[in-house]
PDB file of C-alpha atoms in Angstrom:
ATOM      1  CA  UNK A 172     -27.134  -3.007 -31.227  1.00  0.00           C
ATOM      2  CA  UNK A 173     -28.091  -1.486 -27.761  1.00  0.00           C
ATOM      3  CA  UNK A 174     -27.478  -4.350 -26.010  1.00  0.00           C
ATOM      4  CA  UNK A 175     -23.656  -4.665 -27.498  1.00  0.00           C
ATOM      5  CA  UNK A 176     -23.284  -1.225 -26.734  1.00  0.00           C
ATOM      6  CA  UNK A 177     -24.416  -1.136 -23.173  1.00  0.00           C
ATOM      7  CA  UNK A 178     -21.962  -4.065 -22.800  1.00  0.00           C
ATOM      8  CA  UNK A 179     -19.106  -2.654 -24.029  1.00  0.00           C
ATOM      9  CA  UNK A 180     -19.518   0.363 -21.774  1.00  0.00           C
ATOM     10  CA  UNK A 181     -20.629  -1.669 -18.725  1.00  0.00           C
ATOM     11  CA  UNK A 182     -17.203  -3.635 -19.529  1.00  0.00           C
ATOM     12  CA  UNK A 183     -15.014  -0.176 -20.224  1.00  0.00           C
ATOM     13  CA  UNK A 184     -16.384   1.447 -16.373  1.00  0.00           C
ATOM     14  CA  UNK A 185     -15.456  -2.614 -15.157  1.00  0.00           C
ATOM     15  CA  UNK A 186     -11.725  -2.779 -16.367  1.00  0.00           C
ATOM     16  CA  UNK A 187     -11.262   1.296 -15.639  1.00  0.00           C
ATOM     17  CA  UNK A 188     -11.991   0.434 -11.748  1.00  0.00           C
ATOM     18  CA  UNK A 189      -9.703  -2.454 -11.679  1.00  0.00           C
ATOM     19  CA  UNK A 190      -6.836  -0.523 -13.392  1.00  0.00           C
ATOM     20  CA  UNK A 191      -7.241   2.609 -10.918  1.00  0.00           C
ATOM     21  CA  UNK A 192      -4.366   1.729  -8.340  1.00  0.00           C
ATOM     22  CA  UNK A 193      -1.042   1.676  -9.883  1.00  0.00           C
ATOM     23  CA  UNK A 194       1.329   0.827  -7.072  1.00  0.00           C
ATOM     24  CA  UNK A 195       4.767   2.333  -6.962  1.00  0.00           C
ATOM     25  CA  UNK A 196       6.177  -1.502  -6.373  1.00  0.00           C
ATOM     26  CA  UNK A 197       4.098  -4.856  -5.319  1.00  0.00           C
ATOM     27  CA  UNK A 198       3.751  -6.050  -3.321  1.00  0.00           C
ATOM     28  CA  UNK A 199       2.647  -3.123  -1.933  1.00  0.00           C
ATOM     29  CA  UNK A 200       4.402  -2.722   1.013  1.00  0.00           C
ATOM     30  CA  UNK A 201       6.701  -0.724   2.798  1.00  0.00           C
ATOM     31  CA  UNK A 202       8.316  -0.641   6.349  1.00  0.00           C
ATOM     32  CA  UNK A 203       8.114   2.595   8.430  1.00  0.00           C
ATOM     33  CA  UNK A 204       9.348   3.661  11.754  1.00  0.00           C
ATOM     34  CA  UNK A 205       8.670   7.505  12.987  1.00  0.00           C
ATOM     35  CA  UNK A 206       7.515  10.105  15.128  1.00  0.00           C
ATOM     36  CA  UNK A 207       3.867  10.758  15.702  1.00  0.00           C
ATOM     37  CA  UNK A 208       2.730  14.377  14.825  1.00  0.00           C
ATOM     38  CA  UNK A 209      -1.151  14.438  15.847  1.00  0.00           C
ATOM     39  CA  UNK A 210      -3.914  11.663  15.637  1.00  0.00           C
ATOM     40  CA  UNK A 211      -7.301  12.083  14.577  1.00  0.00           C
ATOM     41  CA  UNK A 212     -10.304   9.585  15.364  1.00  0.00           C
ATOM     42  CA  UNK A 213     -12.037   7.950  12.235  1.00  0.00           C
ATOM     43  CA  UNK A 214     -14.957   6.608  11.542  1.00  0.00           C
ATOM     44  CA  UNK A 215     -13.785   2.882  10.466  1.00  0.00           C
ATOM     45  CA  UNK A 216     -14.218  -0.055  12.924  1.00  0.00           C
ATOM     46  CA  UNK A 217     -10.597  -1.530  11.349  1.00  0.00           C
ATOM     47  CA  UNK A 218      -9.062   1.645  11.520  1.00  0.00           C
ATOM     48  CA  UNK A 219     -10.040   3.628  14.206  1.00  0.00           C
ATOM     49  CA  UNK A 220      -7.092   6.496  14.016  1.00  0.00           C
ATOM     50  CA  UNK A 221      -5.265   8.527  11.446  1.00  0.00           C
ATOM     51  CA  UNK A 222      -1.816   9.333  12.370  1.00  0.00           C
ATOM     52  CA  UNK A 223       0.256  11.889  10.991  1.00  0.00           C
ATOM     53  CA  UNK A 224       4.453  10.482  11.121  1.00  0.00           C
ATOM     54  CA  UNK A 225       7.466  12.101  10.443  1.00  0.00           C
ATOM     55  CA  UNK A 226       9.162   9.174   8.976  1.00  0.00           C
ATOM     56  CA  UNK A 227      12.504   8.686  10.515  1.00  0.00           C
ATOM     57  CA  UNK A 228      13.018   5.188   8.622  1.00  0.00           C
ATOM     58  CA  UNK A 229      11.348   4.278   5.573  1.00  0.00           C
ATOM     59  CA  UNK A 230      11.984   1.077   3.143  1.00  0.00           C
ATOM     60  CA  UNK A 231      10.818  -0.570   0.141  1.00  0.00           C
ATOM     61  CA  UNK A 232      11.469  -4.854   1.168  1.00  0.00           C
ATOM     62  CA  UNK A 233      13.529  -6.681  -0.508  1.00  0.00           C
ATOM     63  CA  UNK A 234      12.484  -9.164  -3.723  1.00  0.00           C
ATOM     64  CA  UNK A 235       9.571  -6.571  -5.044  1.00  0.00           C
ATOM     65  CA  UNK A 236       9.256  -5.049  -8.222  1.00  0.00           C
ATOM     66  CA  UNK A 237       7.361  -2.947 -10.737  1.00  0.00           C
ATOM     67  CA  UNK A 238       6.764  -2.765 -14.272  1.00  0.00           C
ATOM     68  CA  UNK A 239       8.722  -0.095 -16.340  1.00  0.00           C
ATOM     69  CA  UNK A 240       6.939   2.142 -19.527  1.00  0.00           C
ATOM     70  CA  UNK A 241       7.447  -0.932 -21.860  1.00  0.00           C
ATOM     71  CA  UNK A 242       5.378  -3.035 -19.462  1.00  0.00           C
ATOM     72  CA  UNK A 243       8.613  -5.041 -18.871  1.00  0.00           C
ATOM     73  CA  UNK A 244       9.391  -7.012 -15.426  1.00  0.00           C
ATOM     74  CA  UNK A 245      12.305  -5.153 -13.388  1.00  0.00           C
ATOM     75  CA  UNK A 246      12.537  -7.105 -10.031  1.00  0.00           C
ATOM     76  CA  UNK A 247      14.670  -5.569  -6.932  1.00  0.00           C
ATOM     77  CA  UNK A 248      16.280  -7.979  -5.118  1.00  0.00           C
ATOM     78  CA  UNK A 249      17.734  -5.873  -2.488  1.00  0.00           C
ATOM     79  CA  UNK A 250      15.238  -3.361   0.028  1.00  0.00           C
ATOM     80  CA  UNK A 251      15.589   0.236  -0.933  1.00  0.00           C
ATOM     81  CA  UNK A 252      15.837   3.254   1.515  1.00  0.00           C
ATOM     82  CA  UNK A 253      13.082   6.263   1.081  1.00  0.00           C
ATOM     83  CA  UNK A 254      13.051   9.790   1.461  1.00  0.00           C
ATOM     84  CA  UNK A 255      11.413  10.283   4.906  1.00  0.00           C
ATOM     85  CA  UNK A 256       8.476  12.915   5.166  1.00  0.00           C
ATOM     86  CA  UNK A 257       5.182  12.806   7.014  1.00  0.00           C
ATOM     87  CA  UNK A 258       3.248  10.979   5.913  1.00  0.00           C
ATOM     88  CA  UNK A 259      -0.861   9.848   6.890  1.00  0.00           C
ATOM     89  CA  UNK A 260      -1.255   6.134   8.155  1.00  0.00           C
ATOM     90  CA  UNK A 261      -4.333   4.509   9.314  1.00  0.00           C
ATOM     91  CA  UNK A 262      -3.530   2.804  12.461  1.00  0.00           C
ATOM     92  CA  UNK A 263      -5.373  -0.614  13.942  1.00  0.00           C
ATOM     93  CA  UNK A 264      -3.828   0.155  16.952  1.00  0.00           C
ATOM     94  CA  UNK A 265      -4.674   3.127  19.591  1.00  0.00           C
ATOM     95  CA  UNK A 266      -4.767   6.907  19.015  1.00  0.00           C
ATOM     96  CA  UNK A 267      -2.267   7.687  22.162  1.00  0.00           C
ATOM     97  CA  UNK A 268       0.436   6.034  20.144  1.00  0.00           C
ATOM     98  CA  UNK A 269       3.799   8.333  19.993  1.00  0.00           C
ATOM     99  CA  UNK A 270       5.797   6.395  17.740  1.00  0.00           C
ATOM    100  CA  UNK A 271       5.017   3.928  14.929  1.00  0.00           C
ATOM    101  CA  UNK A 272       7.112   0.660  13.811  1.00  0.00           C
ATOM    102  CA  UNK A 273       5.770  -1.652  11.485  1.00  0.00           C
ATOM    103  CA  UNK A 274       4.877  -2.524   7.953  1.00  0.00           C
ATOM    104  CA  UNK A 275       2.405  -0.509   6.129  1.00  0.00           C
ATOM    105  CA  UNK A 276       0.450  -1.670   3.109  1.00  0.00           C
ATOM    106  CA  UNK A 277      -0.981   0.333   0.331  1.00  0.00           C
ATOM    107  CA  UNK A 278      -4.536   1.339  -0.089  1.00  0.00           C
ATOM    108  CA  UNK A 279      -6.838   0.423  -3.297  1.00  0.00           C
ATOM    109  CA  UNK A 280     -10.431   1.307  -3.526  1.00  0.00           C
ATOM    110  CA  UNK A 281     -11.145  -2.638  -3.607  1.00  0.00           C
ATOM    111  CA  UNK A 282      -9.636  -2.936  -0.065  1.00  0.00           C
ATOM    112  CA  UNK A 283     -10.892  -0.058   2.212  1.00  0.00           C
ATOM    113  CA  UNK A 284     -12.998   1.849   0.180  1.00  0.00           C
ATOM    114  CA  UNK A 285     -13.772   4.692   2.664  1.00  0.00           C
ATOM    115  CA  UNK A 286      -9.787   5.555   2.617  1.00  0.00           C
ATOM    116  CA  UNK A 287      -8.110   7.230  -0.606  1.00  0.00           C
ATOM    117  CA  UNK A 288      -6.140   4.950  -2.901  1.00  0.00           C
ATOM    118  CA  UNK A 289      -2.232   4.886  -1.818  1.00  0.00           C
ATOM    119  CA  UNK A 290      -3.077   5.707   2.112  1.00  0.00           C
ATOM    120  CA  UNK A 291      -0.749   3.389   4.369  1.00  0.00           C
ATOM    121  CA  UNK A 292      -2.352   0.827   5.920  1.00  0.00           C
ATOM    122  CA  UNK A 293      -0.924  -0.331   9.149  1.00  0.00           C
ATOM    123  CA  UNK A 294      -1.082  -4.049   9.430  1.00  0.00           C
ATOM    124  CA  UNK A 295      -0.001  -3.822  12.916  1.00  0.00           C
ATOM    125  CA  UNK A 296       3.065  -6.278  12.880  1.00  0.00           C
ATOM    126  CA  UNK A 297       6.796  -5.801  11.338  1.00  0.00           C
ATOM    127  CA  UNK A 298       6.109  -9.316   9.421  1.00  0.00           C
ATOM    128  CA  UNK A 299       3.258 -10.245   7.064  1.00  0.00           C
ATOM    129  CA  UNK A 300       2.059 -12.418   4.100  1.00  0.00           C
ATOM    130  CA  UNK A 301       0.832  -9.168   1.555  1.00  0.00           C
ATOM    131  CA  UNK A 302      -1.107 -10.090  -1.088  1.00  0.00           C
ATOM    132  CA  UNK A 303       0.782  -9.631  -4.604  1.00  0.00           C
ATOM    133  CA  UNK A 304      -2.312  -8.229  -6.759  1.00  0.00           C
ATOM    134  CA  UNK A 305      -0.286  -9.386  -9.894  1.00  0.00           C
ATOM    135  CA  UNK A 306       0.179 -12.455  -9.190  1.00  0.00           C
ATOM    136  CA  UNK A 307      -2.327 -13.253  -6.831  1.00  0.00           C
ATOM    137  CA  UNK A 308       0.255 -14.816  -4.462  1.00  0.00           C
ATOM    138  CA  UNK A 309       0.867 -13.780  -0.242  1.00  0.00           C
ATOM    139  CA  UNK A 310       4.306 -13.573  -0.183  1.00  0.00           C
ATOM    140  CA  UNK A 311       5.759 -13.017   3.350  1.00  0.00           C
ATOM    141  CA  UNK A 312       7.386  -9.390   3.687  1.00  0.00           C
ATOM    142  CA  UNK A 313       9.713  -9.082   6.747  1.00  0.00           C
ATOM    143  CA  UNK A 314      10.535  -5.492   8.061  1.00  0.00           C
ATOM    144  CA  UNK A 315      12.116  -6.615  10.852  1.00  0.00           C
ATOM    145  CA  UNK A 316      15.561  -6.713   9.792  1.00  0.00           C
ATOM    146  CA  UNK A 317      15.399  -3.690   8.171  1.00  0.00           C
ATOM    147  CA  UNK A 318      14.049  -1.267  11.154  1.00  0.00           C
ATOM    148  CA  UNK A 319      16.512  -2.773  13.269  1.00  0.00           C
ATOM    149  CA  UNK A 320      19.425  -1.194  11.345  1.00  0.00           C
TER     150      UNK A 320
END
């Protein structure tokens, strides 16, 4: 009977730490172009630099999607503009940087643990295969056309 139980709990903490990032679309992606407010050095080799940016361009790509309160599919063809604010990104690139223009990923605790869950992730390019954690595909995510604009 103790072993069943320890199971089941060992198996309730296992699913609870896969079901902790909900993502507000996958995959989770967006494109961002801004200002740079102030920079702060970190103590990650990947990510050497946070960055606070006042967004000046901010979009959800095109062909993403979430899943609504009944756990139904609803799929967005078309890229959505977003409210721009400041927001905190953690660069790959240098700390001097003044402005920022590329696509940022989303942050779970099984990716960079020693960031919060939902930081942006520069990926340091405006193109990029992101990996879909639904479906377990890459698909490519383009934000070049859409920071052009």
């Amino acid at each position: 009977m103790k072993i069943l139980f320890k199971s089941f709990i060992i198996s309730l903490f296992c699913w609870n730490l896969q079901a902790m990032c909900e993502y507000p679309h996958n995959p989770p992606a967006i494109c961002v172009e801004g200002e740079v407010l102030s920079q702060k050095k970190t103590k990650n080799d990947k990510f050497p630099c946070e960055l606070r940016v006042q967004l000046t361009k901010a979009y959800r790509p095109k062909n993403t999607y979430i899943f609504n309160d009944k756990l139904e599919r609803v799929d967005f063809k078309d890229a959505k503009k977003l409210h721009n604010s400041v927001v905190s990104v953690y660069s790959k690139s240098s700390c001097h940087l003044k402005k920022v223009r590329a696509l940022m990923e989303y942050n779970c605790n099984d990716r960079e643990a020693s960031f919060p869950d939902m930081a942006l992730l520069d990926t340091g390019n405006l193109s990029q295969k992101i990996r879909d954690p639904w479906t377990e595909k890459k698909p490519l995510v383009d934000c070049g056309p859409l920071l052009s604009k």
